[in-house]
Amino acid sequence: MTIAETFTSRDVENYPFPFPRDQYRYSANVEPAGERRIVIDGHYRCELDERARILASDPSRAQCLPHMEPAAWDAMLTVMHELAESYPDHMMLDRLGGEAPSYRWRNTLLGIDDTFVFGDPGSLSSPPLTYIFGQVQEDVVLLDQREDQMWGDAGVVTFAADWSFGFDVGMSFLQIHGPVPRLHSEKIATRAHEFIKRLQPSQSYRRTNWTLTVDGKLDTSTESYPEWGRDRRTLADGPTEDVGERLFLRTEVQHLIRLPHSNAVMFLIRTYLLPFAAIATVPEWADRLYRVLEDLPLDMADYKGVSRTRGAGMRWLNVYGGVVP
Ligand code: HEM
């Protein structure tokens, strides 16, 4: 079975297709979050296995600066509450009696039934952020707010799209976005920064980002570049016929959530992949994707790492995907 064949019509139905228009430009594109901020789908086990494999071979993908310990516990409990609410048949969080703030956590999908004392690292099998992000498909960065800035001081990121969490950890929001073209000259970074600083405890927002990925690889981090970098060339130089199965539209659904106790902001990044062949089952999507790729300015295409692959993608959409240029 090819990777593309593991994607079903359900993946198409649930796909967060990211383009409202035929043209894509950067913007501070945030909107209020929907009812589910964490989603479990058919790739649950497979993606969790992949995360565990990556963390075992490269522990730098999970980090928590010492002052972020309270935020990590806050994040863990918030995720557990959210899962228990969204998936009550499989996820249960119960507050136990007694002096200490103890809880029972059950995740029947993974056969987990644990009790822990909130804030006591000895009561969990791994640090709180690693523990709970071993049970959801989302990546996470926790942002601390101090000196009127946001700082990316903790996280578990195994599915980065062409960046390095190990390099970025401890950097400010504006530093992290330093390499992105247009973001600073168009004042998007400062506007987004102000927006995040004002986020209130009851509020959560979502935005999307996208790129193209070859062969359905989730881990396209800077660290693993030797394993995925050349795929872009083999795709661009290979037969157009193969592109439908090999090239994926990668959409990140990102949520910003102010945590209630620590005042940190939890930034969730969920990566959804869909092969071009599956995109083409929805003619409006195929057509729109073609127009967006055709129009994308060179600096943005270079930064996204799609300047080699977009031509091949457009060719496939035209020859096999039914798109009329
Ligand atoms: C409203 C909030 C935000 C906006 C508007 C925004 C916008 C952007 C944009 C436009 C890009 C370029 C993406 C691309 O071309 O594919 C980007 C990249 C990135 N963003 Fe954000 N972002 C936001 C929040 C965050 C947060 C909270 C974090 C976590 C600390 C974050 C981390 C990153 C990283 C790590 C990159 C890649 C940078 C690199 O290439 O080294 N973003 N962001």
Tab-separated table of C-alpha atoms and ligand atoms in Angstrom:
chain	number	residue	atom	x	y	z
A	1	MET	CA	0.000	0.000	0.000
A	2	THR	CA	1.371	3.461	-0.886
A	3	ILE	CA	1.203	6.286	1.676
A	4	ALA	CA	-1.376	8.041	-0.500
A	5	GLU	CA	-3.636	4.961	-0.271
A	6	THR	CA	-3.856	5.305	3.517
A	7	PHE	CA	-5.916	8.470	2.935
A	8	THR	CA	-9.641	7.808	2.686
A	9	SER	CA	-12.748	9.755	1.681
A	10	ARG	CA	-13.124	10.568	5.376
A	11	ASP	CA	-9.784	12.422	5.261
A	12	VAL	CA	-11.163	14.433	2.344
A	13	GLU	CA	-14.400	15.201	4.247
A	14	ASN	CA	-12.489	16.364	7.326
A	15	TYR	CA	-9.755	18.212	5.463
A	16	PRO	CA	-9.332	21.853	6.521
A	17	PHE	CA	-8.817	23.146	2.980
A	18	PRO	CA	-6.958	26.412	3.618
A	19	PHE	CA	-7.799	28.654	0.668
A	20	PRO	CA	-10.870	30.936	0.745
A	21	ARG	CA	-9.673	32.681	-2.459
A	22	ASP	CA	-7.666	32.019	-5.621
A	23	GLN	CA	-4.807	34.073	-4.211
A	24	TYR	CA	-2.821	33.494	-1.018
A	25	ARG	CA	-0.941	36.184	0.897
A	26	TYR	CA	0.252	36.363	4.490
A	27	SER	CA	-2.109	38.013	6.951
A	28	ALA	CA	-2.892	37.853	10.662
A	29	ASN	CA	-5.616	35.373	9.707
A	30	VAL	CA	-7.141	34.480	13.066
A	31	GLU	CA	-10.757	33.561	13.700
A	32	PRO	CA	-12.554	32.295	16.829
A	33	ALA	CA	-11.920	28.580	17.410
A	34	GLY	CA	-14.668	26.051	16.660
A	35	GLU	CA	-15.935	23.639	19.299
A	36	ARG	CA	-13.085	21.142	18.874
A	37	ARG	CA	-9.552	22.378	19.272
A	38	ILE	CA	-8.047	18.899	19.453
A	39	VAL	CA	-9.096	16.279	16.929
A	40	ILE	CA	-8.531	12.518	16.902
A	41	ASP	CA	-8.778	10.895	13.478
A	42	GLY	CA	-7.964	7.654	11.685
A	43	HIS	CA	-4.229	8.402	11.759
A	44	TYR	CA	-4.152	8.566	15.590
A	45	ARG	CA	-2.013	5.531	16.390
A	46	CYS	CA	0.219	5.868	13.387
A	47	GLU	CA	1.044	9.521	14.159
A	48	LEU	CA	1.578	8.861	17.868
A	49	ASP	CA	3.970	6.025	17.009
A	50	GLU	CA	5.813	8.372	14.679
A	51	ARG	CA	6.048	11.029	17.418
A	52	ALA	CA	7.378	8.473	19.939
A	53	ARG	CA	9.966	7.256	17.433
A	54	ILE	CA	11.168	10.816	16.767
A	55	LEU	CA	11.326	11.764	20.460
A	56	ALA	CA	13.319	8.616	21.233
A	57	SER	CA	15.905	9.395	18.559
A	58	ASP	CA	15.994	13.190	19.137
A	59	PRO	CA	15.018	14.378	22.642
A	60	SER	CA	15.572	18.049	21.633
A	61	ARG	CA	12.078	17.993	20.053
A	62	ALA	CA	10.547	18.162	23.557
A	63	GLN	CA	11.770	20.899	25.872
A	64	CYS	CA	10.511	22.808	28.869
A	65	LEU	CA	12.593	25.650	30.318
A	66	PRO	CA	12.483	25.415	34.131
A	67	HIS	CA	10.197	28.433	34.656
A	68	MET	CA	7.604	26.791	32.360
A	69	GLU	CA	6.905	23.774	34.595
A	70	PRO	CA	3.649	25.302	35.978
A	71	ALA	CA	2.538	26.138	32.409
A	72	ALA	CA	3.245	22.545	31.335
A	73	TRP	CA	0.946	21.193	34.085
A	74	ASP	CA	-1.656	23.802	33.170
A	75	ALA	CA	-1.440	22.725	29.522
A	76	MET	CA	-1.720	19.035	30.421
A	77	LEU	CA	-4.850	19.518	32.485
A	78	THR	CA	-6.407	21.795	29.859
A	79	VAL	CA	-5.818	19.167	27.155
A	80	MET	CA	-7.254	16.425	29.398
A	81	HIS	CA	-10.411	18.468	30.095
A	82	GLU	CA	-10.774	19.176	26.404
A	83	LEU	CA	-10.366	15.501	25.416
A	84	ALA	CA	-12.787	14.342	28.127
A	85	GLU	CA	-15.370	16.781	26.833
A	86	SER	CA	-14.914	15.962	23.138
A	87	TYR	CA	-14.432	12.184	23.447
A	88	PRO	CA	-16.337	11.113	26.607
A	89	ASP	CA	-16.503	7.463	25.475
A	90	HIS	CA	-12.732	7.139	25.482
A	91	MET	CA	-11.246	9.915	27.615
A	92	MET	CA	-12.103	10.472	31.279
A	93	LEU	CA	-10.667	12.822	33.863
A	94	ASP	CA	-11.845	12.427	37.468
A	95	ARG	CA	-10.869	14.548	40.423
A	96	LEU	CA	-10.169	12.223	43.350
A	97	GLY	CA	-10.905	13.046	46.989
A	98	GLY	CA	-8.257	13.883	49.564
A	99	GLU	CA	-5.992	16.802	50.396
A	100	ALA	CA	-3.665	16.614	47.402
A	101	PRO	CA	-5.015	17.667	43.984
A	102	SER	CA	-5.092	14.126	42.611
A	103	TYR	CA	-6.730	12.963	39.413
A	104	ARG	CA	-7.471	9.748	37.548
A	105	TRP	CA	-6.894	9.930	33.796
A	106	ARG	CA	-8.153	7.296	31.390
A	107	ASN	CA	-7.558	7.051	27.657
A	108	THR	CA	-9.124	3.805	26.518
A	109	LEU	CA	-7.809	4.222	22.955
A	110	LEU	CA	-4.308	3.661	24.308
A	111	GLY	CA	-5.207	1.529	27.350
A	112	ILE	CA	-4.050	4.253	29.764
A	113	ASP	CA	-5.449	4.392	33.313
A	114	ASP	CA	-3.214	6.569	35.518
A	115	THR	CA	-3.568	8.548	38.703
A	116	PHE	CA	-1.411	11.591	39.371
A	117	VAL	CA	-1.020	14.519	41.745
A	118	PHE	CA	-1.169	17.852	39.931
A	119	GLY	CA	2.271	19.496	40.048
A	120	ASP	CA	4.111	16.398	41.306
A	121	PRO	CA	6.439	15.168	38.538
A	122	GLY	CA	7.085	11.927	40.449
A	123	SER	CA	3.443	10.940	39.982
A	124	LEU	CA	3.666	10.734	36.157
A	125	SER	CA	5.698	8.386	33.958
A	126	SER	CA	7.076	11.344	31.937
A	127	PRO	CA	7.071	15.155	32.182
A	128	PRO	CA	3.527	16.570	31.821
A	129	LEU	CA	3.905	18.043	28.322
A	130	THR	CA	5.515	14.898	26.907
A	131	TYR	CA	2.940	12.770	28.711
A	132	ILE	CA	-0.148	14.394	27.230
A	133	PHE	CA	1.308	15.208	23.797
A	134	GLY	CA	2.067	11.518	23.511
A	135	GLN	CA	-1.736	11.094	23.419
A	136	VAL	CA	-2.781	13.702	20.859
A	137	GLN	CA	-1.713	14.287	17.266
A	138	GLU	CA	-1.107	18.029	17.767
A	139	ASP	CA	2.323	19.600	18.248
A	140	VAL	CA	2.561	22.309	20.911
A	141	VAL	CA	4.567	25.414	21.802
A	142	LEU	CA	3.944	27.152	25.140
A	143	LEU	CA	4.532	30.898	25.200
A	144	ASP	CA	5.487	32.769	28.346
A	145	GLN	CA	4.441	36.424	28.639
A	146	ARG	CA	6.958	38.778	30.253
A	147	GLU	CA	8.610	42.134	29.503
A	148	ASP	CA	5.647	42.859	27.200
A	149	GLN	CA	6.683	40.016	24.891
A	150	MET	CA	5.774	36.409	24.164
A	151	TRP	CA	8.527	33.771	24.459
A	152	GLY	CA	8.475	30.236	23.029
A	153	ASP	CA	9.852	28.613	26.155
A	154	ALA	CA	8.452	25.068	26.062
A	155	GLY	CA	7.013	22.609	23.578
A	156	VAL	CA	6.766	19.225	21.946
A	157	VAL	CA	7.240	19.587	18.191
A	158	THR	CA	7.908	16.494	16.119
A	159	PHE	CA	6.171	17.521	12.876
A	160	ALA	CA	7.763	20.906	12.107
A	161	ALA	CA	7.401	22.207	8.546
A	162	ASP	CA	10.950	23.276	7.727
A	163	TRP	CA	11.957	24.817	11.072
A	164	SER	CA	13.663	23.671	14.247
A	165	PHE	CA	12.036	23.792	17.661
A	166	GLY	CA	15.412	23.039	19.295
A	167	PHE	CA	16.815	26.172	17.629
A	168	ASP	CA	13.798	28.378	18.386
A	169	VAL	CA	13.190	27.417	22.026
A	170	GLY	CA	13.744	30.396	24.328
A	171	MET	CA	13.316	32.920	21.506
A	172	SER	CA	10.720	35.689	21.418
A	173	PHE	CA	7.717	35.615	19.092
A	174	LEU	CA	9.263	38.347	16.913
A	175	GLN	CA	12.651	36.590	16.764
A	176	ILE	CA	10.986	33.301	15.819
A	177	HIS	CA	9.291	35.001	12.871
A	178	GLY	CA	12.498	36.765	11.842
A	179	PRO	CA	13.132	34.598	8.745
A	180	VAL	CA	9.622	34.954	7.288
A	181	PRO	CA	9.584	37.314	4.268
A	182	ARG	CA	7.025	40.183	4.169
A	183	LEU	CA	5.858	39.556	7.743
A	184	HIS	CA	7.764	42.473	9.246
A	185	SER	CA	7.531	45.014	6.437
A	186	GLU	CA	3.783	44.422	6.281
A	187	LYS	CA	3.480	44.750	10.083
A	188	ILE	CA	1.773	41.355	10.337
A	189	ALA	CA	4.192	40.060	12.974
A	190	THR	CA	3.664	42.998	15.345
A	191	ARG	CA	-0.103	42.899	14.851
A	192	ALA	CA	-0.200	39.160	15.583
A	193	HIS	CA	2.062	39.705	18.602
A	194	GLU	CA	-0.236	42.382	20.056
A	195	PHE	CA	-3.211	40.133	19.437
A	196	ILE	CA	-1.657	37.206	21.315
A	197	LYS	CA	-0.611	39.393	24.252
A	198	ARG	CA	-4.230	40.537	24.691
A	199	LEU	CA	-5.722	37.019	24.571
A	200	GLN	CA	-8.008	36.419	27.578
A	201	PRO	CA	-8.293	33.164	29.581
A	202	SER	CA	-11.697	32.248	28.180
A	203	GLN	CA	-10.685	32.883	24.568
A	204	SER	CA	-9.223	30.709	21.864
A	205	TYR	CA	-8.556	31.409	18.232
A	206	ARG	CA	-7.496	29.434	15.212
A	207	ARG	CA	-5.582	30.109	12.019
A	208	THR	CA	-4.222	27.969	9.200
A	209	ASN	CA	-0.913	27.786	7.408
A	210	TRP	CA	0.072	25.553	4.499
A	211	THR	CA	2.867	24.213	2.341
A	212	LEU	CA	3.587	21.253	0.038
A	213	THR	CA	5.231	18.074	1.313
A	214	VAL	CA	6.592	15.135	-0.659
A	215	ASP	CA	5.725	11.498	0.174
A	216	GLY	CA	3.521	12.335	3.163
A	217	LYS	CA	6.343	12.940	5.611
A	218	LEU	CA	5.189	14.595	8.834
A	219	ASP	CA	8.674	15.274	10.142
A	220	THR	CA	10.120	17.850	7.778
A	221	SER	CA	12.137	19.588	10.492
A	222	THR	CA	15.493	21.231	9.917
A	223	GLU	CA	17.094	18.344	11.840
A	224	SER	CA	15.793	15.667	9.502
A	225	TYR	CA	16.476	17.616	6.278
A	226	PRO	CA	18.924	14.919	5.055
A	227	GLU	CA	15.995	12.475	5.058
A	228	TRP	CA	13.491	14.598	3.110
A	229	GLY	CA	15.385	17.375	1.270
A	230	ARG	CA	16.130	15.418	-1.874
A	231	ASP	CA	12.524	14.207	-2.252
A	232	ARG	CA	11.614	17.610	-3.698
A	233	ARG	CA	14.140	17.137	-6.491
A	234	THR	CA	13.180	13.541	-7.281
A	235	LEU	CA	9.559	14.659	-7.475
A	236	ALA	CA	10.282	17.620	-9.748
A	237	ASP	CA	12.528	15.524	-12.025
A	238	GLY	CA	10.320	12.415	-11.985
A	239	PRO	CA	7.273	11.470	-14.074
A	240	THR	CA	4.258	13.797	-13.742
A	241	GLU	CA	2.049	10.737	-13.374
A	242	ASP	CA	3.553	9.996	-9.927
A	243	VAL	CA	2.900	13.466	-8.523
A	244	GLY	CA	-0.732	12.765	-7.558
A	245	GLU	CA	0.428	10.092	-5.113
A	246	ARG	CA	3.669	11.724	-4.022
A	247	LEU	CA	2.828	15.383	-3.501
A	248	PHE	CA	0.699	16.418	-0.520
A	249	LEU	CA	-1.002	19.664	0.417
A	250	ARG	CA	0.022	20.153	4.027
A	251	THR	CA	-2.341	22.279	6.103
A	252	GLU	CA	-1.618	23.269	9.659
A	253	VAL	CA	-4.555	24.159	11.880
A	254	GLN	CA	-3.125	26.281	14.674
A	255	HIS	CA	-4.943	27.166	17.886
A	256	LEU	CA	-4.041	29.891	20.357
A	257	ILE	CA	-5.386	29.255	23.850
A	258	ARG	CA	-4.700	31.303	26.960
A	259	LEU	CA	-4.126	28.870	29.843
A	260	PRO	CA	-6.199	29.621	32.950
A	261	HIS	CA	-3.688	29.249	35.804
A	262	SER	CA	-0.222	30.053	34.451
A	263	ASN	CA	-1.235	32.818	32.002
A	264	ALA	CA	0.917	31.110	29.352
A	265	VAL	CA	-0.443	30.807	25.804
A	266	MET	CA	-0.737	27.330	24.349
A	267	PHE	CA	-0.070	27.231	20.601
A	268	LEU	CA	-1.328	23.981	19.066
A	269	ILE	CA	-0.178	22.997	15.598
A	270	ARG	CA	-2.063	20.176	13.915
A	271	THR	CA	-0.761	18.938	10.587
A	272	TYR	CA	-3.176	17.547	8.018
A	273	LEU	CA	-1.804	16.004	4.847
A	274	LEU	CA	-3.748	15.161	1.696
A	275	PRO	CA	-2.274	13.804	-1.571
A	276	PHE	CA	-2.996	15.761	-4.764
A	277	ALA	CA	-4.860	12.692	-6.066
A	278	ALA	CA	-7.338	13.049	-3.169
A	279	ILE	CA	-7.565	16.825	-3.593
A	280	ALA	CA	-8.604	16.255	-7.194
A	281	THR	CA	-11.714	14.363	-6.011
A	282	VAL	CA	-13.060	17.833	-5.133
A	283	PRO	CA	-12.848	19.791	-8.413
A	284	GLU	CA	-13.204	23.233	-6.742
A	285	TRP	CA	-10.234	22.446	-4.482
A	286	ALA	CA	-8.081	21.272	-7.388
A	287	ASP	CA	-8.905	24.400	-9.351
A	288	ARG	CA	-8.258	26.742	-6.430
A	289	LEU	CA	-4.998	25.035	-5.457
A	290	TYR	CA	-3.794	25.422	-9.048
A	291	ARG	CA	-4.577	29.173	-9.057
A	292	VAL	CA	-2.925	29.748	-5.669
A	293	LEU	CA	0.249	27.918	-6.712
A	294	GLU	CA	0.373	29.753	-10.025
A	295	ASP	CA	0.006	33.153	-8.367
A	296	LEU	CA	2.311	32.647	-5.352
A	297	PRO	CA	5.156	35.230	-5.464
A	298	LEU	CA	8.676	33.813	-5.718
A	299	ASP	CA	9.881	34.998	-2.284
A	300	MET	CA	6.975	33.231	-0.570
A	301	ALA	CA	7.393	30.107	-2.711
A	302	ASP	CA	11.115	29.994	-1.888
A	303	TYR	CA	10.490	30.466	1.812
A	304	LYS	CA	7.849	27.736	1.839
A	305	GLY	CA	10.195	25.443	-0.049
A	306	VAL	CA	7.723	24.878	-2.893
A	307	SER	CA	9.553	26.574	-5.755
A	308	ARG	CA	10.753	23.195	-7.083
A	309	THR	CA	7.560	21.261	-6.531
A	310	ARG	CA	4.786	23.683	-7.430
A	311	GLY	CA	5.390	23.393	-11.189
A	312	ALA	CA	5.119	19.611	-11.009
A	313	GLY	CA	1.985	19.936	-8.863
A	314	MET	CA	0.350	22.311	-11.342
A	315	ARG	CA	1.269	20.036	-14.258
A	316	TRP	CA	-0.348	17.077	-12.536
A	317	LEU	CA	-3.479	19.063	-11.662
A	318	ASN	CA	-3.742	20.047	-15.314
A	319	VAL	CA	-3.021	16.677	-16.970
A	320	TYR	CA	-4.587	14.281	-14.425
A	321	GLY	CA	-6.625	16.479	-12.052
A	322	GLY	CA	-9.034	17.994	-14.566
A	323	VAL	CA	-7.914	21.606	-14.069
A	324	VAL	CA	-8.055	23.898	-17.087
A	325	PRO	CA	-5.291	26.531	-16.738
B	1	HEM	C1	-1.598	35.092	14.900
B	1	HEM	C2	-0.510	34.431	15.120
B	1	HEM	C3	0.512	34.068	14.087
B	1	HEM	C4	0.672	34.492	12.799
B	1	HEM	C5	-0.165	35.474	12.000
B	1	HEM	C6	1.832	33.792	12.272
B	1	HEM	C7	2.308	33.901	10.987
B	1	HEM	C8	3.300	33.152	10.427
B	1	HEM	C9	3.620	33.094	9.014
B	1	HEM	C10	2.899	33.855	7.917
B	1	HEM	C11	4.639	32.236	8.859
B	1	HEM	C12	5.268	31.803	7.523
B	1	HEM	C13	4.620	30.497	7.150
B	1	HEM	C14	4.891	29.981	5.751
B	1	HEM	O1	5.289	30.709	4.839
B	1	HEM	O2	4.682	28.790	5.535
B	1	HEM	C15	4.992	31.751	10.174
B	1	HEM	C16	6.011	30.897	10.426
B	1	HEM	C17	6.312	30.424	11.682
B	1	HEM	N1	5.587	30.651	12.840
B	1	HEM	FE1	4.006	31.854	13.078
B	1	HEM	N2	2.351	32.984	13.242
B	1	HEM	C18	1.576	33.122	14.363
B	1	HEM	C19	1.739	32.507	15.563
B	1	HEM	C20	2.833	31.740	15.877
B	1	HEM	C21	3.128	31.255	17.195
B	1	HEM	C22	2.309	31.514	18.451
B	1	HEM	C23	4.271	30.532	17.097
B	1	HEM	C24	4.969	29.818	18.205
B	1	HEM	C25	5.933	30.313	18.864
B	1	HEM	C26	4.696	30.574	15.710
B	1	HEM	C27	5.808	29.958	15.188
B	1	HEM	C28	6.206	29.986	13.869
B	1	HEM	C29	7.389	29.319	13.362
B	1	HEM	C30	8.353	28.483	14.186
B	1	HEM	C31	7.466	29.598	11.994
B	1	HEM	C32	8.574	29.120	11.039
B	1	HEM	C33	9.705	30.108	11.125
B	1	HEM	C34	10.975	29.635	10.434
B	1	HEM	O3	10.955	29.392	9.219
B	1	HEM	O4	12.005	29.519	11.121
B	1	HEM	N3	3.791	31.304	15.007
B	1	HEM	N4	4.159	32.316	11.107
